[in-house]
Short mmCIF file of C-alpha atoms and ligand atoms in Angstrom, two decimals:
data_model
loop_
_atom_site.label_atom_id
_atom_site.label_comp_id
_atom_site.label_asym_id
_atom_site.label_seq_id
_atom_site.Cartn_x
_atom_site.Cartn_y
_atom_site.Cartn_z
CA MET A 1 -0.02 0.02 0.00
CA VAL A 2 2.75 2.38 1.00
CA GLU A 3 4.70 1.60 -2.09
CA ARG A 4 1.68 2.13 -4.35
CA LEU A 5 1.37 5.53 -2.75
CA ALA A 6 5.08 6.25 -3.51
CA ILE A 7 4.61 5.06 -7.09
CA THR A 8 1.58 7.25 -7.63
CA THR A 9 3.37 10.25 -6.16
CA ALA A 10 6.45 9.66 -8.31
CA MET A 11 4.40 9.45 -11.55
CA ARG A 12 4.34 13.25 -11.89
CA GLU A 13 8.13 13.37 -12.25
CA ASP A 14 8.87 9.86 -13.43
CA PRO A 15 6.11 8.52 -15.55
CA SER A 16 7.97 5.34 -16.51
CA GLY A 17 8.90 4.46 -12.88
CA LEU A 18 12.37 3.57 -14.06
CA ARG A 19 14.17 6.31 -12.16
CA LEU A 20 12.64 5.33 -8.89
CA PHE A 21 13.54 1.63 -9.60
CA ARG A 22 17.18 2.75 -10.36
CA VAL A 23 17.43 4.65 -7.13
CA GLY A 24 16.32 1.63 -5.25
CA ARG A 25 18.50 -0.88 -7.05
CA LEU A 26 21.67 1.33 -6.97
CA SER A 27 21.16 1.91 -3.21
CA ARG A 28 20.93 -1.87 -2.71
CA LEU A 29 24.09 -2.54 -4.80
CA LEU A 30 25.99 0.08 -2.78
CA ALA A 31 24.79 -1.44 0.50
CA GLN A 32 26.01 -4.84 -0.73
CA GLU A 33 29.33 -3.31 -1.67
CA LEU A 34 29.56 -2.13 1.93
CA GLY A 35 28.96 -5.61 3.19
CA TRP A 36 25.30 -5.37 4.30
CA SER A 37 23.52 -8.67 4.35
CA ASP A 38 21.20 -9.45 1.45
CA PRO A 39 17.98 -8.97 3.51
CA ASP A 40 19.25 -5.60 4.83
CA ALA A 41 20.28 -4.42 1.35
CA GLU A 42 16.90 -5.52 0.00
CA ALA A 43 15.12 -3.61 2.81
CA LEU A 44 17.12 -0.54 1.81
CA GLU A 45 16.07 -1.02 -1.82
CA VAL A 46 12.45 -0.75 -0.68
CA ALA A 47 13.16 2.19 1.67
CA ALA A 48 14.99 4.03 -1.15
CA ARG A 49 11.96 3.74 -3.40
CA LEU A 50 9.87 5.43 -0.78
CA HIS A 51 12.36 8.33 -0.31
CA ASP A 52 10.23 11.00 -2.00
CA ILE A 53 6.85 9.80 -0.75
CA GLY A 54 6.41 13.10 1.09
CA LYS A 55 5.96 14.83 -2.22
CA ILE A 56 2.42 13.76 -2.00
CA SER A 57 1.99 16.81 0.16
CA VAL A 58 3.45 19.14 -2.52
CA ALA A 59 1.18 20.73 -5.09
CA ASP A 60 1.26 19.35 -8.68
CA ASP A 61 2.36 22.55 -10.33
CA ILE A 62 5.36 22.82 -8.03
CA VAL A 63 6.49 19.19 -8.37
CA SER A 64 6.03 19.23 -12.22
CA SER A 65 7.47 22.65 -12.64
CA ARG A 66 10.05 23.07 -15.45
CA ARG A 67 10.83 26.69 -14.34
CA PRO A 68 12.96 27.80 -11.39
CA LEU A 69 10.86 27.78 -8.18
CA MET A 70 10.05 30.84 -6.18
CA ALA A 71 11.29 31.01 -2.58
CA ASP A 72 7.95 29.91 -1.06
CA GLU A 73 7.71 27.06 -3.54
CA VAL A 74 11.20 25.94 -2.62
CA GLN A 75 10.06 25.88 0.96
CA SER A 76 7.07 23.85 0.10
CA MET A 77 9.18 21.41 -1.97
CA ARG A 78 11.68 21.04 0.95
CA GLY A 79 8.78 20.10 3.20
CA HIS A 80 8.66 16.69 1.50
CA CYS A 81 11.32 15.31 3.77
CA HIS A 82 9.37 15.93 6.99
CA ALA A 83 6.09 15.00 5.32
CA GLY A 84 7.48 11.68 4.14
CA ALA A 85 9.03 10.78 7.50
CA ASP A 86 5.74 11.68 9.25
CA LEU A 87 3.70 9.58 6.84
CA LEU A 88 6.03 6.58 7.18
CA ARG A 89 6.00 6.90 11.00
CA GLN A 90 2.29 6.29 10.91
CA THR A 91 2.60 3.07 8.96
CA GLU A 92 3.30 -0.38 10.18
CA LEU A 93 5.85 -0.91 7.52
CA GLU A 94 8.53 -3.53 8.08
CA ASN A 95 11.83 -1.84 8.42
CA ALA A 96 10.01 1.49 9.00
CA ARG A 97 13.04 2.96 10.75
CA LEU A 98 15.15 2.63 7.59
CA ALA A 99 12.47 4.15 5.36
CA ILE A 100 11.87 7.08 7.89
CA ASP A 101 15.65 7.77 8.01
CA VAL A 102 15.90 7.80 4.24
CA ALA A 103 12.80 10.06 3.74
CA ALA A 104 13.91 12.45 6.46
CA TYR A 105 17.55 12.84 5.62
CA HIS A 106 18.13 12.11 1.88
CA HIS A 107 18.67 15.88 1.18
CA GLU A 108 21.23 16.43 3.89
CA ALA A 109 24.82 17.06 2.75
CA TRP A 110 28.07 15.76 4.23
CA ASP A 111 29.24 19.34 4.98
CA GLY A 112 25.97 20.35 6.61
CA SER A 113 24.77 22.49 3.80
CA GLY A 114 21.76 20.35 3.04
CA TYR A 115 18.17 20.35 4.33
CA PRO A 116 15.87 20.13 6.29
CA HIS A 117 18.03 19.78 9.44
CA GLY A 118 21.45 20.92 8.09
CA ILE A 119 23.18 18.08 9.88
CA GLY A 120 26.34 16.67 8.41
CA GLY A 121 28.94 13.79 8.42
CA THR A 122 27.99 10.60 10.20
CA ALA A 123 25.18 12.43 12.04
CA ILE A 124 23.29 11.71 8.79
CA PRO A 125 22.04 8.10 9.00
CA LEU A 126 24.09 5.78 6.76
CA ALA A 127 21.00 4.64 4.83
CA ALA A 128 20.25 8.24 3.83
CA ARG A 129 23.84 8.84 2.78
CA ILE A 130 23.72 5.77 0.57
CA VAL A 131 20.46 6.78 -1.08
CA ALA A 132 21.56 10.35 -1.62
CA ILE A 133 24.48 9.00 -3.77
CA ALA A 134 22.18 6.57 -5.72
CA ASP A 135 19.62 9.33 -6.20
CA ALA A 136 22.10 11.87 -7.47
CA PHE A 137 23.59 9.31 -9.91
CA ALA A 138 20.14 8.23 -11.13
CA GLU A 139 19.08 11.85 -11.59
CA MET A 140 22.25 12.82 -13.56
CA THR A 141 22.05 9.77 -15.83
CA ALA A 142 18.34 10.26 -16.49
CA GLY A 143 18.79 13.94 -17.31
CA ARG A 144 17.36 16.85 -15.22
CA PRO A 145 15.26 19.56 -16.67
CA HIS A 146 17.42 22.00 -18.67
CA GLU A 147 20.46 19.80 -18.10
CA PRO A 148 22.04 17.17 -20.42
CA ARG A 149 21.77 13.56 -19.54
CA LEU A 150 25.19 12.33 -18.39
CA GLY A 151 26.89 9.08 -19.23
CA ALA A 152 27.90 6.82 -16.27
CA GLU A 153 31.56 7.97 -16.23
CA GLU A 154 30.59 11.72 -16.36
CA ALA A 155 28.07 11.22 -13.54
CA LEU A 156 30.71 9.32 -11.44
CA ALA A 157 33.07 12.23 -12.03
CA GLN A 158 30.44 14.65 -10.73
CA LEU A 159 29.90 12.54 -7.68
CA GLN A 160 33.66 12.43 -7.02
CA LYS A 161 33.65 16.29 -7.18
CA GLY A 162 30.92 16.34 -4.52
CA ALA A 163 32.68 13.82 -2.23
CA GLY A 164 33.39 15.60 1.13
CA SER A 165 30.92 18.45 0.35
CA LEU A 166 27.63 16.94 -0.81
CA HIS A 167 28.42 13.29 -0.32
CA ASP A 168 30.06 10.92 2.16
CA PRO A 169 33.78 10.90 1.00
CA LEU A 170 34.12 7.21 2.02
CA LEU A 171 31.02 6.04 0.26
CA VAL A 172 31.63 7.75 -3.13
CA PRO A 173 34.69 5.63 -3.99
CA GLN A 174 32.83 2.52 -3.08
CA PHE A 175 29.99 3.58 -5.37
CA VAL A 176 32.42 4.48 -8.15
CA ALA A 177 34.07 1.05 -7.90
CA MET A 178 30.74 -0.74 -7.78
CA VAL A 179 29.32 1.01 -10.88
CA ARG A 180 32.57 0.59 -12.82
CA ARG A 181 32.62 -3.17 -12.12
CA LEU A 182 28.95 -3.40 -13.09
CA VAL A 183 29.59 -1.53 -16.34
CA ALA A 184 32.50 -3.84 -17.13
CA SER A 185 30.42 -6.96 -16.57
CA VAL A 186 27.09 -5.90 -18.19
CA ASP A 187 28.48 -3.40 -20.74
CA ASP A 188 25.19 -1.43 -21.10
CA LEU A 189 24.27 -0.24 -17.61
CA ASP A 190 20.95 1.42 -18.69
CA GLY A 191 19.90 -1.71 -20.52
CA TYR A 192 20.85 -3.92 -17.55
CA LEU A 193 18.84 -1.74 -15.10
CA ALA A 194 15.90 -1.49 -17.54
CA GLU A 195 15.80 -5.30 -17.83
CA ALA A 196 16.03 -5.84 -14.08
CA ALA A 197 13.20 -3.25 -13.75
CA ASP A 198 11.10 -5.06 -16.29
CA ARG A 199 11.38 -8.36 -14.37
CA SER A 200 10.61 -6.69 -10.89
CA PRO A 201 7.25 -6.89 -9.14
CA PHE A 202 7.71 -3.14 -8.49
CA MET A 203 7.36 -2.37 -12.23
CA GLN A 204 4.36 -4.65 -12.53
CA VAL A 205 2.63 -2.67 -9.84
CA HIS A 206 3.80 0.54 -11.50
CA ARG A 207 2.33 -0.53 -14.89
CA GLN A 208 -1.04 -1.60 -13.29
CA LEU A 209 -1.38 1.75 -11.53
CA ALA A 210 -0.39 3.78 -14.58
CA GLN A 211 -2.96 1.85 -16.65
CA ARG A 212 -5.68 2.43 -14.07
CA LEU A 213 -4.86 6.13 -13.76
CA ALA A 214 -4.99 6.46 -17.58
CA GLU A 215 -8.54 5.02 -17.64
CA PRO A 216 -11.35 7.43 -18.24
CA GLY A 217 -12.67 8.85 -14.97
CA HIS A 218 -9.25 9.52 -13.56
FE1 FE2 B 301 13.65 14.23 -2.23
#
């Protein structure tokens, strides 16, 4: 139920669902790289897919905006961290703690310049530091509004530039190593992730919901 809500919320920005899938899968792969157990890494994949669930509280025209946001709209957008954590706190989700941490802290920065709390370093829960890296990579390789879509190596270079300011400087090299190994073994990273998405129950739910929302009456 919670995941369906997250999928519906994300459809405004990510109609195919692929970006959300990639954030989840890349978070899981980084967690595995760090030595997390498979069940823990899998739980993080689910938590990562819920990271922006609080955007349900943000108006359509702000979430879908292709223009720079006004100051009050930025505030409203930033409210999605608290909103998501509050919503997840009220669920009886398995591994709720992980999902709450990710929703609350995925926009914090290593140097304390992020939001909403402005905390930095290891005060940011590890799960949120992992998802922030996966999210940034997924966003750069999907292409942001007004910005070109980057290839994997270019996106990794950007992450490396942000190591120690935006991102955890110990996690970035692990992510870079993991992605490079993956690219070497599968050749086409986008194709590999798209195929994994296609086989996933997550995408089946996404397709069902997208179909239902496209039916007349919605
Ligand atoms: Fe977010």
